[in-house]
Short mmCIF file of C-alpha atoms in Angstrom, two decimals:
data_model
loop_
_atom_site.label_atom_id
_atom_site.label_comp_id
_atom_site.label_asym_id
_atom_site.label_seq_id
_atom_site.Cartn_x
_atom_site.Cartn_y
_atom_site.Cartn_z
CA UNK A 1 34.44 -21.57 -1.57
CA UNK A 2 31.37 -22.65 0.39
CA UNK A 3 27.88 -21.51 -0.61
CA UNK A 4 26.03 -20.28 2.48
CA UNK A 5 22.36 -19.36 2.25
CA UNK A 6 21.20 -16.54 4.51
CA UNK A 7 17.94 -17.36 6.27
CA UNK A 8 17.29 -13.66 6.77
CA UNK A 9 16.83 -12.87 3.08
CA UNK A 10 17.29 -16.21 1.25
CA UNK A 11 20.33 -15.05 -0.74
CA UNK A 12 23.19 -17.51 -1.32
CA UNK A 13 26.69 -16.08 -0.73
CA UNK A 14 30.05 -17.63 -1.60
CA UNK A 15 32.18 -17.64 1.58
CA UNK A 16 35.82 -18.82 1.73
CA UNK A 17 36.57 -21.63 4.22
CA UNK A 18 37.12 -20.17 7.68
CA UNK A 19 36.15 -16.70 6.48
CA UNK A 20 33.15 -14.39 6.70
CA UNK A 21 31.15 -12.40 4.16
CA UNK A 22 28.50 -9.69 4.57
CA UNK A 23 25.14 -10.54 3.05
CA UNK A 24 23.13 -7.86 1.24
CA UNK A 25 20.65 -7.72 4.16
CA UNK A 26 23.40 -6.77 6.61
CA UNK A 27 23.83 -10.24 8.16
CA UNK A 28 27.34 -11.76 8.51
CA UNK A 29 27.73 -15.30 7.20
CA UNK A 30 30.65 -17.51 8.24
CA UNK A 31 32.03 -20.73 6.73
CA UNK A 32 33.84 -23.52 8.62
CA UNK A 33 37.40 -24.60 7.96
CA UNK A 34 36.07 -27.93 6.70
CA UNK A 35 33.84 -27.40 3.64
CA UNK A 36 32.01 -30.65 4.34
CA UNK A 37 30.63 -29.32 7.64
CA UNK A 38 26.92 -28.96 8.04
CA UNK A 39 25.82 -25.65 6.51
CA UNK A 40 22.49 -25.83 8.30
CA UNK A 41 24.18 -25.23 11.65
CA UNK A 42 25.67 -22.02 10.31
CA UNK A 43 22.32 -20.93 9.04
CA UNK A 44 20.82 -21.49 12.47
CA UNK A 45 23.58 -19.34 13.96
CA UNK A 46 22.81 -16.63 11.41
CA UNK A 47 19.15 -16.71 12.37
CA UNK A 48 20.05 -16.46 16.05
CA UNK A 49 22.21 -13.43 15.28
CA UNK A 50 19.37 -11.60 13.51
CA UNK A 51 16.35 -12.72 15.54
CA UNK A 52 18.05 -12.85 18.92
CA UNK A 53 19.27 -15.48 21.35
CA UNK A 54 16.88 -18.20 22.38
CA UNK A 55 14.76 -18.00 19.20
CA UNK A 56 16.83 -20.07 16.76
CA UNK A 57 14.73 -23.15 17.54
CA UNK A 58 11.49 -21.44 16.53
CA UNK A 59 10.09 -21.23 13.02
CA UNK A 60 12.83 -20.09 10.62
CA UNK A 61 12.59 -17.36 8.05
CA UNK A 62 10.69 -18.41 4.93
CA UNK A 63 12.95 -19.60 2.15
CA UNK A 64 12.58 -17.51 -0.98
CA UNK A 65 15.52 -18.85 -2.98
CA UNK A 66 13.18 -19.86 -5.81
CA UNK A 67 11.71 -16.36 -5.85
CA UNK A 68 14.95 -14.36 -6.06
CA UNK A 69 14.92 -14.39 -9.85
CA UNK A 70 11.24 -13.43 -9.78
CA UNK A 71 12.08 -10.47 -7.53
CA UNK A 72 14.63 -9.34 -10.09
CA UNK A 73 12.00 -9.67 -12.82
CA UNK A 74 9.57 -7.64 -10.71
CA UNK A 75 12.18 -4.92 -10.27
CA UNK A 76 12.81 -4.93 -14.02
CA UNK A 77 9.07 -4.77 -14.70
CA UNK A 78 8.78 -1.83 -12.31
CA UNK A 79 11.39 0.12 -14.27
CA UNK A 80 9.67 -0.72 -17.56
CA UNK A 81 6.29 0.40 -16.21
CA UNK A 82 7.79 3.72 -15.10
CA UNK A 83 9.32 4.11 -18.54
CA UNK A 84 6.00 3.47 -20.29
CA UNK A 85 4.06 5.81 -18.02
CA UNK A 86 6.62 8.57 -18.63
CA UNK A 87 5.37 8.63 -22.24
CA UNK A 88 2.05 10.10 -21.06
CA UNK A 89 2.70 11.40 -17.52
CA UNK A 90 5.22 14.15 -16.75
CA UNK A 91 6.69 14.11 -13.25
CA UNK A 92 4.61 12.81 -10.31
CA UNK A 93 7.35 10.27 -9.52
CA UNK A 94 6.25 9.84 -5.92
CA UNK A 95 2.60 9.33 -6.88
CA UNK A 96 3.47 6.70 -9.50
CA UNK A 97 5.67 4.81 -7.06
CA UNK A 98 2.97 4.77 -4.37
CA UNK A 99 0.38 3.57 -6.89
CA UNK A 100 2.58 0.64 -7.92
CA UNK A 101 3.39 -0.21 -4.31
CA UNK A 102 -0.32 -0.45 -3.53
CA UNK A 103 -1.00 -2.62 -6.59
CA UNK A 104 1.73 -5.14 -5.82
CA UNK A 105 0.63 -5.19 -2.16
CA UNK A 106 -3.02 -5.89 -3.18
CA UNK A 107 -4.27 -2.57 -1.86
CA UNK A 108 -6.76 0.07 -2.97
CA UNK A 109 -5.86 3.75 -3.36
CA UNK A 110 -7.57 7.07 -2.77
CA UNK A 111 -6.08 9.92 -4.81
CA UNK A 112 -6.72 13.41 -3.46
CA UNK A 113 -5.95 16.44 -5.59
CA UNK A 114 -7.43 19.45 -7.33
CA UNK A 115 -8.81 19.07 -10.88
CA UNK A 116 -6.44 19.03 -13.83
CA UNK A 117 -3.54 17.08 -12.32
CA UNK A 118 -3.93 14.02 -14.61
CA UNK A 119 -5.26 11.70 -11.92
CA UNK A 120 -7.62 9.96 -14.36
CA UNK A 121 -4.99 9.79 -17.13
CA UNK A 122 -2.49 8.37 -14.68
CA UNK A 123 -4.77 5.49 -13.67
CA UNK A 124 -5.81 4.77 -17.26
CA UNK A 125 -2.17 4.70 -18.43
CA UNK A 126 -1.27 2.39 -15.54
CA UNK A 127 -4.03 -0.05 -16.51
CA UNK A 128 -2.86 -0.02 -20.14
CA UNK A 129 0.76 -0.72 -19.20
CA UNK A 130 -0.31 -3.64 -17.01
CA UNK A 131 -2.54 -5.21 -19.67
CA UNK A 132 -5.56 -5.09 -17.36
CA UNK A 133 -9.21 -4.38 -18.08
CA UNK A 134 -10.19 -0.85 -17.10
CA UNK A 135 -13.52 0.63 -16.06
CA UNK A 136 -14.36 4.20 -15.10
CA UNK A 137 -17.30 5.19 -12.90
CA UNK A 138 -18.20 8.87 -12.73
CA UNK A 139 -19.91 9.23 -9.36
CA UNK A 140 -22.88 11.61 -9.24
CA UNK A 141 -25.53 12.38 -6.58
CA UNK A 142 -28.18 10.28 -8.36
CA UNK A 143 -26.00 7.18 -8.85
CA UNK A 144 -27.56 4.02 -7.39
CA UNK A 145 -25.71 0.94 -6.04
CA UNK A 146 -27.06 -1.25 -8.85
CA UNK A 147 -25.54 1.17 -11.36
CA UNK A 148 -22.05 0.09 -10.34
CA UNK A 149 -22.53 -3.51 -9.15
CA UNK A 150 -24.91 -4.65 -11.87
CA UNK A 151 -28.53 -5.74 -11.84
CA UNK A 152 -30.82 -8.61 -12.72
CA UNK A 153 -33.04 -8.20 -15.76
CA UNK A 154 -35.95 -10.36 -16.90
CA UNK A 155 -35.26 -12.03 -20.24
CA UNK A 156 -37.39 -14.39 -22.28
CA UNK A 157 -35.93 -17.55 -23.80
CA UNK A 158 -37.22 -17.52 -27.38
CA UNK A 159 -36.90 -21.29 -27.77
CA UNK A 160 -38.83 -22.33 -24.64
CA UNK A 161 -40.79 -19.16 -23.92
CA UNK A 162 -39.59 -19.17 -20.31
CA UNK A 163 -38.77 -15.91 -18.57
CA UNK A 164 -35.61 -15.96 -16.47
CA UNK A 165 -33.63 -13.43 -14.54
CA UNK A 166 -30.15 -12.80 -15.90
CA UNK A 167 -27.46 -10.86 -14.06
CA UNK A 168 -25.81 -8.14 -16.11
CA UNK A 169 -22.37 -7.17 -14.84
CA UNK A 170 -21.83 -3.58 -13.81
CA UNK A 171 -18.66 -1.52 -14.28
CA UNK A 172 -17.19 -2.99 -11.07
CA UNK A 173 -16.36 -6.16 -13.01
CA UNK A 174 -12.95 -5.03 -14.24
CA UNK A 175 -9.37 -5.39 -13.02
CA UNK A 176 -8.84 -1.67 -12.46
CA UNK A 177 -11.87 0.40 -11.42
CA UNK A 178 -11.54 4.18 -11.42
CA UNK A 179 -14.07 5.65 -8.97
CA UNK A 180 -13.95 9.25 -10.16
CA UNK A 181 -15.01 11.88 -7.59
CA UNK A 182 -16.17 9.25 -5.13
CA UNK A 183 -17.26 11.91 -2.63
CA UNK A 184 -20.01 13.18 -4.95
CA UNK A 185 -22.28 10.17 -4.51
CA UNK A 186 -24.48 9.39 -1.46
CA UNK A 187 -23.25 6.99 1.26
CA UNK A 188 -25.60 4.26 0.03
CA UNK A 189 -23.68 4.00 -3.23
CA UNK A 190 -20.32 4.50 -1.55
CA UNK A 191 -21.11 1.56 0.72
CA UNK A 192 -21.67 -0.65 -2.33
CA UNK A 193 -17.91 -0.55 -2.82
CA UNK A 194 -17.18 -1.94 0.65
CA UNK A 195 -17.90 -5.58 -0.17
CA UNK A 196 -16.11 -5.30 -3.50
CA UNK A 197 -12.98 -3.80 -1.93
CA UNK A 198 -12.79 -6.16 1.04
CA UNK A 199 -14.26 -9.46 -0.17
CA UNK A 200 -13.57 -9.12 -3.92
CA UNK A 201 -17.17 -10.09 -4.66
CA UNK A 202 -20.61 -8.60 -5.24
CA UNK A 203 -23.81 -10.07 -3.78
CA UNK A 204 -26.94 -9.59 -5.90
CA UNK A 205 -30.21 -11.34 -5.10
CA UNK A 206 -28.48 -13.63 -2.61
CA UNK A 207 -25.95 -14.81 -5.19
CA UNK A 208 -22.25 -14.07 -4.75
CA UNK A 209 -20.52 -12.96 -7.92
CA UNK A 210 -16.71 -13.09 -7.84
CA UNK A 211 -14.84 -10.10 -9.22
CA UNK A 212 -11.91 -10.61 -11.63
CA UNK A 213 -8.48 -11.16 -10.12
CA UNK A 214 -6.48 -8.97 -9.68
CA UNK A 215 -8.94 -6.28 -8.60
CA UNK A 216 -8.12 -2.71 -7.57
CA UNK A 217 -10.27 0.29 -6.74
CA UNK A 218 -8.47 3.57 -7.44
CA UNK A 219 -10.71 6.42 -6.31
CA UNK A 220 -10.26 10.17 -6.74
CA UNK A 221 -11.74 13.03 -4.76
CA UNK A 222 -11.58 16.82 -4.99
CA UNK A 223 -10.55 18.43 -1.68
CA UNK A 224 -11.57 22.01 -2.51
CA UNK A 225 -15.25 21.63 -3.42
CA UNK A 226 -17.41 20.69 -0.43
CA UNK A 227 -20.89 21.75 -1.59
CA UNK A 228 -22.94 18.83 -2.82
CA UNK A 229 -20.39 16.27 -1.64
CA UNK A 230 -20.61 13.37 0.79
CA UNK A 231 -17.35 12.83 2.70
CA UNK A 232 -16.32 9.20 2.90
CA UNK A 233 -17.10 7.58 6.27
CA UNK A 234 -14.10 6.50 8.32
CA UNK A 235 -15.00 2.81 7.93
CA UNK A 236 -14.66 3.06 4.16
CA UNK A 237 -11.57 5.27 4.24
CA UNK A 238 -9.89 2.58 6.32
CA UNK A 239 -10.38 0.10 3.46
CA UNK A 240 -8.05 2.17 1.28
CA UNK A 241 -4.43 1.21 1.75
CA UNK A 242 -3.09 4.59 0.61
CA UNK A 243 -4.40 8.12 0.51
CA UNK A 244 -2.12 9.63 -2.14
CA UNK A 245 -1.87 13.40 -2.33
CA UNK A 246 -1.39 14.64 -5.91
CA UNK A 247 0.31 18.04 -5.88
CA UNK A 248 0.94 20.69 -8.53
CA UNK A 249 3.88 20.12 -10.92
CA UNK A 250 6.93 22.37 -10.72
CA UNK A 251 7.74 24.91 -13.42
CA UNK A 252 9.83 22.66 -15.67
CA UNK A 253 7.31 19.82 -15.45
CA UNK A 254 4.43 22.15 -16.30
CA UNK A 255 6.41 23.43 -19.30
CA UNK A 256 6.82 19.87 -20.58
CA UNK A 257 3.12 19.17 -19.98
CA UNK A 258 2.03 22.18 -22.01
CA UNK A 259 4.56 21.45 -24.75
CA UNK A 260 3.55 17.79 -25.05
CA UNK A 261 -0.24 18.13 -24.81
CA UNK A 262 -0.62 21.05 -27.23
CA UNK A 263 1.12 19.24 -30.10
CA UNK A 264 0.20 16.17 -32.15
CA UNK A 265 1.96 13.85 -29.72
CA UNK A 266 0.02 10.65 -29.01
CA UNK A 267 1.57 8.29 -26.50
CA UNK A 268 1.58 4.61 -27.43
CA UNK A 269 1.69 2.58 -24.24
CA UNK A 270 3.21 -0.91 -24.49
CA UNK A 271 1.93 -3.67 -22.27
CA UNK A 272 4.59 -4.70 -19.78
CA UNK A 273 2.95 -7.19 -17.39
CA UNK A 274 -0.06 -9.45 -17.67
CA UNK A 275 -2.63 -10.25 -14.99
CA UNK A 276 -0.91 -13.58 -14.33
CA UNK A 277 2.43 -11.83 -13.83
CA UNK A 278 0.89 -9.42 -11.33
CA UNK A 279 -0.71 -12.22 -9.32
CA UNK A 280 2.61 -14.05 -9.17
CA UNK A 281 4.45 -10.91 -8.06
CA UNK A 282 1.83 -10.16 -5.42
CA UNK A 283 2.55 -13.58 -3.92
CA UNK A 284 6.29 -12.87 -3.98
CA UNK A 285 5.79 -9.62 -2.06
CA UNK A 286 3.99 -11.55 0.70
CA UNK A 287 6.95 -13.95 1.01
CA UNK A 288 9.56 -11.27 1.66
CA UNK A 289 10.88 -11.73 5.22
CA UNK A 290 10.66 -8.93 7.77
CA UNK A 291 12.83 -8.69 10.86
CA UNK A 292 10.93 -8.44 14.18
CA UNK A 293 12.44 -5.04 14.97
CA UNK A 294 11.03 -3.65 11.69
CA UNK A 295 7.55 -4.91 12.60
CA UNK A 296 7.76 -3.30 16.03
CA UNK A 297 9.03 -0.08 14.45
CA UNK A 298 5.98 0.00 12.14
CA UNK A 299 3.62 -0.77 15.02
CA UNK A 300 4.87 2.29 16.91
CA UNK A 301 3.59 4.57 14.13
CA UNK A 302 0.07 3.22 14.57
CA UNK A 303 0.02 2.69 18.34
CA UNK A 304 1.39 6.13 19.20
CA UNK A 305 -1.51 7.81 17.37
CA UNK A 306 -3.98 6.37 19.90
CA UNK A 307 -4.62 8.65 22.85
CA UNK A 308 -3.98 6.97 26.18
CA UNK A 309 -6.13 7.71 29.18
CA UNK A 310 -4.62 10.46 31.30
CA UNK A 311 -5.46 10.30 35.04
CA UNK A 312 -6.93 13.44 36.47
CA UNK A 313 -4.76 15.29 38.94
CA UNK A 314 -5.30 14.10 42.49
CA UNK A 315 -7.29 11.01 41.42
CA UNK A 316 -6.65 7.85 43.36
CA UNK A 317 -5.49 4.95 41.23
CA UNK A 318 -3.62 1.73 41.64
CA UNK A 319 0.09 1.97 40.87
CA UNK A 320 0.74 1.16 37.23
CA UNK A 321 3.05 -1.63 36.15
CA UNK A 322 6.57 -0.50 35.25
CA UNK A 323 6.85 0.56 31.62
CA UNK A 324 9.30 -1.43 29.45
CA UNK A 325 12.38 0.51 28.39
CA UNK A 326 11.55 0.24 24.67
CA UNK A 327 7.89 1.29 25.10
CA UNK A 328 7.25 4.94 24.29
CA UNK A 329 4.62 7.08 25.95
CA UNK A 330 1.98 8.74 23.79
CA UNK A 331 3.48 12.17 23.01
CA UNK A 332 1.77 15.41 23.96
CA UNK A 333 1.28 16.49 20.33
CA UNK A 334 -0.94 13.41 19.89
CA UNK A 335 -2.94 14.05 23.05
CA UNK A 336 -3.47 17.70 22.14
CA UNK A 337 -4.24 17.38 18.41
CA UNK A 338 -5.66 13.92 17.66
CA UNK A 339 -9.21 12.69 18.32
CA UNK A 340 -8.88 9.17 16.91
CA UNK A 341 -5.78 7.30 15.83
CA UNK A 342 -4.97 4.48 13.44
CA UNK A 343 -6.09 0.90 14.05
CA UNK A 344 -4.28 -2.42 13.56
CA UNK A 345 -5.03 -2.35 9.83
CA UNK A 346 -2.58 0.56 9.56
CA UNK A 347 0.21 -1.62 10.98
CA UNK A 348 -0.65 -4.36 8.48
CA UNK A 349 -0.59 -1.95 5.56
CA UNK A 350 2.67 -0.38 6.73
CA UNK A 351 4.42 -3.75 6.59
CA UNK A 352 2.83 -4.81 3.30
CA UNK A 353 3.68 -1.50 1.65
CA UNK A 354 7.23 -1.64 3.04
CA UNK A 355 7.62 -5.14 1.58
CA UNK A 356 6.43 -4.00 -1.85
CA UNK A 357 8.70 -0.94 -1.78
CA UNK A 358 11.73 -3.04 -0.87
CA UNK A 359 11.09 -5.47 -3.73
CA UNK A 360 10.45 -2.68 -6.26
CA UNK A 361 13.82 -1.20 -5.27
CA UNK A 362 15.54 -4.54 -5.83
CA UNK A 363 16.11 -5.50 -2.20
CA UNK A 364 15.32 -8.84 -0.59
CA UNK A 365 14.71 -7.46 2.90
CA UNK A 366 12.60 -4.71 4.50
CA UNK A 367 14.24 -1.77 6.29
CA UNK A 368 12.89 0.89 8.62
CA UNK A 369 13.44 3.41 5.82
CA UNK A 370 10.77 1.56 3.79
CA UNK A 371 8.35 1.99 6.70
CA UNK A 372 9.12 5.71 6.99
CA UNK A 373 8.62 6.20 3.24
CA UNK A 374 5.08 4.75 3.27
CA UNK A 375 3.98 6.11 6.65
CA UNK A 376 2.37 9.30 5.30
CA UNK A 377 0.07 7.72 2.64
CA UNK A 378 -0.94 4.94 5.04
CA UNK A 379 -1.71 7.15 8.05
CA UNK A 380 -2.94 10.50 6.69
CA UNK A 381 -6.55 9.32 6.27
CA UNK A 382 -6.53 7.30 9.50
CA UNK A 383 -5.54 10.12 11.86
CA UNK A 384 -8.52 12.32 12.78
CA UNK A 385 -7.42 15.68 14.15
CA UNK A 386 -9.45 17.83 16.54
CA UNK A 387 -10.36 21.51 16.65
CA UNK A 388 -7.06 22.47 18.29
CA UNK A 389 -5.15 21.05 15.32
CA UNK A 390 -7.39 22.85 12.84
CA UNK A 391 -6.93 26.14 14.69
CA UNK A 392 -3.14 25.68 14.65
CA UNK A 393 -3.11 24.54 11.02
CA UNK A 394 -1.73 21.09 11.93
CA UNK A 395 -2.53 18.44 9.32
CA UNK A 396 -2.24 14.64 9.60
CA UNK A 397 0.94 14.82 7.50
CA UNK A 398 2.46 17.10 10.15
CA UNK A 399 1.54 14.53 12.81
CA UNK A 400 3.31 11.80 10.79
CA UNK A 401 6.43 13.95 10.41
CA UNK A 402 6.50 14.61 14.15
CA UNK A 403 6.09 10.89 14.83
CA UNK A 404 9.02 10.13 12.52
CA UNK A 405 11.23 12.41 14.61
CA UNK A 406 9.78 11.18 17.91
CA UNK A 407 10.23 7.43 17.30
CA UNK A 408 13.92 6.56 17.83
CA UNK A 409 15.84 4.68 15.17
CA UNK A 410 16.35 1.03 16.01
CA UNK A 411 19.96 0.08 16.80
CA UNK A 412 19.63 -2.88 14.41
CA UNK A 413 18.97 -0.51 11.51
CA UNK A 414 21.86 0.04 9.16
CA UNK A 415 23.03 3.65 8.86
#
């Protein structure tokens, strides 16, 4: 038997001499009759089969053979985290999965749901299971930026008598920050989160203060109360990787919630992963290879939400260049119902989230199904609908579902 390493996913497969074996990523690997033949040539042929002719000489897929065991550990840790969170949280499987995808992809989350759906408990339990420091900020209309970032205070040194300014850390200096009811505070305070979310630092008095690593902002907002609230500006919404919709539990789940929370039950959450483990696993997620057709499939979700310019009837214009066969035209339901679409950051987050989902499910490659699964939380807060959509009751989630049906499946995708 000859050990052939697939350059598509990094997995080593035992192949009999002169035979072929199917790798877990869907790529066929072949072995020569002579076991002493150069295996690298076969790997180059495998890359050419996946990437396409004429590209085998370019940069090869990243090798992740040393990370395969770490991927298995990450998948095992994911199952253990779900098991620990089930001690305190009933149901909400989809919400928990999306939260963990965002964390391992280094993203921030916005949770939208009515009161009483355990959004705060969910985030606190997640922080406990990951052995991370946790901080909760209750946003109110009178909250100031220095209340969350920290402030400088004047202190006197009793030995020398000198007075010096000392920076006191605010609640932002934690691994997991719960921004509760973020839409209840003015934009000035909301904007104080922008630097923290994007740059992972806080600037006070001209001095940059690094935030702990890893750092996540998990914000909640109430969609039903609009009086006395300040909707998040689009620039800040775009910093959130996911907008996760927390829905009501079904009847059986609500029965278990009532039964468990009205007794003397007290959940004891065991710590599963440390901060060092999470940082290592975040790096592994970035190393997962993605086929070019999957990247182009994800890009279609973002690009098709942008309204193209439609020429007025009878207007004189130069003849347009012929459209490539694989390039789709912006559909009418986008032109009629969408004001602004998603930007390039949506395409980046789609791929990162798809990578994290693939790894959490124990796979060493990214599929189009991973992209479809994360499309709704990535795009729902980046698609701005117009009055026509509101009159027809069309929500951003409906737009994403229509896009999923409109974008054809790639022929390279496994059934």
